[in-house]
XYZ file of C-alpha atoms in Angstrom:
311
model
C 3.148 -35.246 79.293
C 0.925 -35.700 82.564
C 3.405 -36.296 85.594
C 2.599 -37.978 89.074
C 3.546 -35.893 92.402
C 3.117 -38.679 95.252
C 3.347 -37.896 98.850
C 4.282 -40.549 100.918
C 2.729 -39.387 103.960
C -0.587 -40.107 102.024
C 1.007 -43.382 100.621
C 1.593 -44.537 104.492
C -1.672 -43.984 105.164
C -2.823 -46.408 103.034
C 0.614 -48.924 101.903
C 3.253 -50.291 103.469
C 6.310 -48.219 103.729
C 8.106 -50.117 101.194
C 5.218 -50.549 99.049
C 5.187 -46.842 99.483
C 8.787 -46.180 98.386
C 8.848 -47.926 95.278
C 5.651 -46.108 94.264
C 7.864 -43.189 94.801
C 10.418 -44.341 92.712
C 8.376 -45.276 89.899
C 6.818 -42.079 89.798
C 10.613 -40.838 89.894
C 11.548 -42.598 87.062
C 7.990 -41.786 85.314
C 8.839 -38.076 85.418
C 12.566 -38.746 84.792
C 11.380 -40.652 81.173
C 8.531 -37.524 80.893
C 11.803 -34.897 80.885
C 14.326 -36.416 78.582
C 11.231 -37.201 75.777
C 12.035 -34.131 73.592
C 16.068 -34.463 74.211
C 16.673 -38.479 74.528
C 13.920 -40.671 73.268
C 15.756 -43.471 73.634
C 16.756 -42.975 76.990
C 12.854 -41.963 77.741
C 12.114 -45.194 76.491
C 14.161 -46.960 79.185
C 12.785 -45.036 81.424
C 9.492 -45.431 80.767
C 10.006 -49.058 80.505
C 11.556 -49.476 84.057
C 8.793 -46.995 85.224
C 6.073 -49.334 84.038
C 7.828 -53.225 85.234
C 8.157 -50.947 88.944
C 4.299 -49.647 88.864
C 3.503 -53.048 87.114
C 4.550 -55.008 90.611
C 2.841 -52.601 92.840
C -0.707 -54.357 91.517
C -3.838 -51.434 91.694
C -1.751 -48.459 93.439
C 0.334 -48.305 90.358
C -2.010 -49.037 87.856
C -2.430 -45.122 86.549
C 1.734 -44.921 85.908
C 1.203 -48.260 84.018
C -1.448 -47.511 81.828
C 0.173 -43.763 81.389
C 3.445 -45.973 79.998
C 1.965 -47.855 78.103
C 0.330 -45.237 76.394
C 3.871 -43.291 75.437
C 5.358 -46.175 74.926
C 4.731 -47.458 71.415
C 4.795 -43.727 70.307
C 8.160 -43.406 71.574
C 9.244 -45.938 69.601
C 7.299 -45.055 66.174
C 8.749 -41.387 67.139
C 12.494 -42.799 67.592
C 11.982 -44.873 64.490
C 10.932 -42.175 62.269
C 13.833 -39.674 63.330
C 16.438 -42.925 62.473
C 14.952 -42.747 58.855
C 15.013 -39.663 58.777
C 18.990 -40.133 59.519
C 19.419 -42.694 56.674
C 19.931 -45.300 59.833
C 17.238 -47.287 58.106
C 18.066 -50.711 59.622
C 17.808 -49.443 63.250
C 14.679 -47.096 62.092
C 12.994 -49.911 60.901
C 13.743 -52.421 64.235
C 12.428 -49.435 66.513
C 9.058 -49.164 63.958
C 8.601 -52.736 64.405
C 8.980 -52.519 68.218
C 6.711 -50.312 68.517
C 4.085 -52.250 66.266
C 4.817 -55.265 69.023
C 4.328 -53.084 72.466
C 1.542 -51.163 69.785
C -0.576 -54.756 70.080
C 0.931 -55.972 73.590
C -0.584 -52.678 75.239
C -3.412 -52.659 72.973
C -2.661 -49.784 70.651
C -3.685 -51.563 67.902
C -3.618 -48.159 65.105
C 0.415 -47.823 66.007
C 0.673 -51.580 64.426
C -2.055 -50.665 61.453
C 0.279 -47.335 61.161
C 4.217 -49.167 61.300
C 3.175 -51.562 58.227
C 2.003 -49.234 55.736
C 4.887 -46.943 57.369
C 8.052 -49.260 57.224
C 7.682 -49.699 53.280
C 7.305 -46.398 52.227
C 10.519 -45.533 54.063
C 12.426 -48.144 52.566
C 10.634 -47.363 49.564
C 11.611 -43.977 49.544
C 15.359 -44.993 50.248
C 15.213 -47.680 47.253
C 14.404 -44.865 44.983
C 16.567 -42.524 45.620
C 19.404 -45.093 45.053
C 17.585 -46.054 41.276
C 17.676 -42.388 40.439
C 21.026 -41.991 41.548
C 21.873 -44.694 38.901
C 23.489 -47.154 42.224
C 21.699 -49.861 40.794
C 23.668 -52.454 43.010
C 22.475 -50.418 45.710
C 18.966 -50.053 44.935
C 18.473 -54.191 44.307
C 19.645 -54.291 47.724
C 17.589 -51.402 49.363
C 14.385 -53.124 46.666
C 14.913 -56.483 48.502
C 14.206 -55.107 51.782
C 10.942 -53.439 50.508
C 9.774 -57.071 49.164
C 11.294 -58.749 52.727
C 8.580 -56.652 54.803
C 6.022 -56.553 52.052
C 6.260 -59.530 49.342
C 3.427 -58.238 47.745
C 4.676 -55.166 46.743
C 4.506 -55.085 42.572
C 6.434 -51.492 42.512
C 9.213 -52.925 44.823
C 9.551 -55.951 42.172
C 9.035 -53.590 38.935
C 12.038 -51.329 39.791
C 14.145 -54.417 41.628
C 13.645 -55.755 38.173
C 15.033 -52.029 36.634
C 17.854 -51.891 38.685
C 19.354 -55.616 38.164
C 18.460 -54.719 34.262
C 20.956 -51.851 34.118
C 23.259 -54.141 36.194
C 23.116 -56.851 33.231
C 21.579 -59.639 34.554
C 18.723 -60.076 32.551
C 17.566 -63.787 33.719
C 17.124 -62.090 37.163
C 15.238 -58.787 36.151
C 12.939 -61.283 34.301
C 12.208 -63.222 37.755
C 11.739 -59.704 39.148
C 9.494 -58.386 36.250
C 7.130 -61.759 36.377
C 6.493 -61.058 40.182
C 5.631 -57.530 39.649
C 3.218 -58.580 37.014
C 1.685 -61.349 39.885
C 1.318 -58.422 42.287
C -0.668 -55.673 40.642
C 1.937 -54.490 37.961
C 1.348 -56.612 34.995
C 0.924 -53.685 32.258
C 4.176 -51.916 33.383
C 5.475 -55.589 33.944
C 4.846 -56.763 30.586
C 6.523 -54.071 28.996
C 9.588 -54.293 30.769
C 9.513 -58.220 29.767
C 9.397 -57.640 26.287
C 12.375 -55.057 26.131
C 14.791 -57.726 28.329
C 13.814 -59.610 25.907
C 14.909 -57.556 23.098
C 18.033 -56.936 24.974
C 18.582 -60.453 25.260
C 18.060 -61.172 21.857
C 20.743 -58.451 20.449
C 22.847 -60.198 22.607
C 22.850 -63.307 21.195
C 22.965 -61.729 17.821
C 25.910 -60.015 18.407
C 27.622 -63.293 19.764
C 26.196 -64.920 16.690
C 23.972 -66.912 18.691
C 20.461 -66.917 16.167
C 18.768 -69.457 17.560
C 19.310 -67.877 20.791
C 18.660 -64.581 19.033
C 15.065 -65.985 17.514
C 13.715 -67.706 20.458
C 14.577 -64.408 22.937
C 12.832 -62.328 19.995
C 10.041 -64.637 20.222
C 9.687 -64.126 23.865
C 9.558 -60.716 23.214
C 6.557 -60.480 21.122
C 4.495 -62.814 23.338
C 4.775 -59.924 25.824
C 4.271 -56.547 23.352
C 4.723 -56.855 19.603
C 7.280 -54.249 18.314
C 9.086 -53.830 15.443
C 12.585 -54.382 17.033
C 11.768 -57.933 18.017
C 10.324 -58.713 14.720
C 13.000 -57.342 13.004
C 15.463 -59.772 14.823
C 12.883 -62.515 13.978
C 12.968 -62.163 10.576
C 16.867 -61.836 10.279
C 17.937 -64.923 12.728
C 15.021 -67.022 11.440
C 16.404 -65.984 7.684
C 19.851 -67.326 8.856
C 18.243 -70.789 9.894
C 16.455 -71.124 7.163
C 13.213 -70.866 9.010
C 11.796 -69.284 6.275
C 8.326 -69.100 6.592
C 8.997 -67.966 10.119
C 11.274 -64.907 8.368
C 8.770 -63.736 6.109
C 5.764 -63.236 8.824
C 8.511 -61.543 11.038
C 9.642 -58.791 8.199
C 5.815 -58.365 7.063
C 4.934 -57.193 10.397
C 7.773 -55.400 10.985
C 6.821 -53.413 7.704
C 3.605 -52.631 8.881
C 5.090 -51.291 11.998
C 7.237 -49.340 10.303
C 6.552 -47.820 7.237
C 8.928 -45.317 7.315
C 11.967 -47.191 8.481
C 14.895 -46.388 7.209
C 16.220 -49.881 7.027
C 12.632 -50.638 4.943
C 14.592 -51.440 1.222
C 16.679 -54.096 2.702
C 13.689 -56.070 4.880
C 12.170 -55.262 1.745
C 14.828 -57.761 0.101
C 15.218 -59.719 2.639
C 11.016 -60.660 2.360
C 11.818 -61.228 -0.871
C 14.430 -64.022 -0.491
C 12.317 -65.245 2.083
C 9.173 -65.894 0.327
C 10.950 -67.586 -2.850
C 12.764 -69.465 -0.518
C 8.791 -70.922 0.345
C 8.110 -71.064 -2.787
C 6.028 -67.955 -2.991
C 7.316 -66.284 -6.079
C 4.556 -64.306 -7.000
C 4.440 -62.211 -3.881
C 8.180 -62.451 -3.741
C 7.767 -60.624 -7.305
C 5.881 -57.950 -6.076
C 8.329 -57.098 -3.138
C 11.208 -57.123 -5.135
C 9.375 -54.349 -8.129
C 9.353 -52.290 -5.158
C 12.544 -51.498 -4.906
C 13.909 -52.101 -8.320
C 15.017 -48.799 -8.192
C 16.878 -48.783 -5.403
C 20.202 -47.207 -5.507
C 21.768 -50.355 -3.288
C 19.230 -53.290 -3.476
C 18.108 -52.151 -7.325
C 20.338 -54.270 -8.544
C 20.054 -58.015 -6.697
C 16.367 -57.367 -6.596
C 15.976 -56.498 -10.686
C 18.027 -59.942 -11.024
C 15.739 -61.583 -9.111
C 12.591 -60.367 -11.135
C 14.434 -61.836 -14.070
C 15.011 -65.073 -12.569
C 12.144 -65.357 -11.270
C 10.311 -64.095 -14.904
C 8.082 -61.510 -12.923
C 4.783 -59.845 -15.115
């Protein structure tokens, strides 16, 4: 840190003697802020400050303790700011960061501004995700928020906002969360977290015994990523309204998803119903041969074969 050693008998020679004085002074305070940078940076900054409003009166003659202030400045601050996030005092890390971006472009240090707003999210970023990981999901929507306050456009900030208020429950608001992340640069990872609150949603309402609730969240589901879960819940809700058409697709494609399910017999049965409840007998035939043998749905589905007078 360069500091300034004025004489005044050179000063007279050239200023006024009070002119001369409070160039001393400045350059008093000057070195003053230069000594307490590495132990006090916020008393530097004061310092500094007072250094450069004295130097900034004194017109040309205190021109070089100006422009040295305004150099040290901005980094004070950005240097102040970091060691308060480094602290976990984010909110007063954060105010010092953007102080410095606004001395930064009032001095003319344009990089410390370019620097504070790629800097200010990835603290709070960081911060955010600690509290996700740490399963304070209350905490992280809150610490989330702040990311998206200084940075709107952030799609991670709205994926995991979206996370957190999902593990919290509130579904309707990790959908607004999810559908923002997908508008800023997160749609894949976005999408899929649509179509499990979806799913979630939809188990829900089945549990409450809600099916037209449960089909229509289902539904929702599958217009983000088709999986067998949602189609599954299609099937069985759309079964209980009598949407029966709408039941049969649903099991079919839940059967190709999964083969192997262990649930498979009893979709199996449940097609069946389905498709002579359209009027489909013949394929309902061949759905219920298939598990004529079936220790538990052997039975209902041999009855239907005979009802139905299957080749």
């Amino acid at each position: 840190m360069k500091k300034f050693f004025v004489t005044i008998l050179v000063a007279l020679c050239t200023m006024g003697i009070v002119a001369a004085q409070d160039l001393e002074k400045a350059t008093e305070i000057y070195n003053n802020a230069a000594a307490a940078i590495d132990n006090n940076k916020a008393e530097a900054i004061t310092l500094f400050e007072q250094a450069l409003e004295m130097a900034g009166q004194l017109g040309e003659e205190g021109s070089e303790i100006a422009a040295q202030c305004k150099g040290i400045i901005p980094k004070l601050y950005m240097a102040l700011g970091k060691e308060l996030a480094a602290a976990k005092d984010l909110d007063n890390a954060v105010a010092k960061l953007q102080k410095a971006a606004e001395v930064g472009k009032e001095f003319g240090d344009d990089a410390i501004a370019e620097e504070v707003s790629a800097l200010i999210p990835q603290i709070l970023m960081a911060d955010a995700n600690g509290l996700l990981n740490a399963k304070d999901y209350a905490g992280a929507v809150t610490a989330y928020q702040k990311v998206i306050d200084v940075n709107p456009e952030n799609g991670q900030a709205h994926l995991r906002k979206g996370q957190a208020l999902a593990a919290l429950g509130k579904a309707d608001d990790a959908i607004k969360a999810f559908e923002l992340a997908a508008e800023n640069g997160e749609e894949e990872a976005a999408t899929k977290q649509l179509s499990n609150t979806y799913v979630k949603k939809a188990v829900a309402c089945q549990k409450a015994k809600d099916m037209k609730g449960a089909l229509e969240n289902a539904q929702k589901s599958t217009q983000y990523v088709d999986n067998p879960n949602a189609e599954k819940i299609i099937g069985i809700s759309a079964l209980s309204l009598k949407q029966n058409k709408v039941a049969a697709e649903a099991f079919e494609a839940y059967l190709s998803m999964s083969p192997d399910a262990k649930d498979k017999n009893q979709i199996i049965y449940q097609l069946g119903t389905a498709l002579v409840a359209t009027g489909d007998n013949a394929k309902a035939c061949g759905y219920f041969k298939q598990i004529a043998q079936d220790a538990k749905f052997g039975e209902a589905a041999r009855y239907q074969i005979t009802t139905l007078k299957c080749n």
